[in-house]
XYZ file of C-alpha atoms in Angstrom:
25
model
C 14.719 2.459 15.200
C 12.460 4.410 17.516
C 9.413 2.898 19.187
C 7.108 5.338 17.373
C 8.459 4.288 13.964
C 7.933 0.621 14.849
C 4.324 1.266 15.898
C 3.650 3.230 12.689
C 5.162 0.438 10.577
C 3.132 -2.223 12.438
C -0.110 -0.278 11.989
C 0.619 0.066 8.283
C 1.284 -3.673 8.013
C -1.960 -4.409 9.887
C -3.890 -2.221 7.417
C -2.443 -4.187 4.490
C -3.301 -7.518 6.177
C -6.851 -6.290 6.960
C -7.374 -5.159 3.358
C -6.114 -8.520 2.095
C -8.484 -10.365 4.448
C -11.477 -8.269 3.372
C -10.602 -8.993 -0.263
C -10.354 -12.749 0.403
C -13.604 -12.858 2.389
């Protein structure tokens, strides 16, 4: 796995977490 792919995956995961947090609060 390349570093770029890992960063893209992490950013996508962060977006999902952020959306979940905004829905909870």
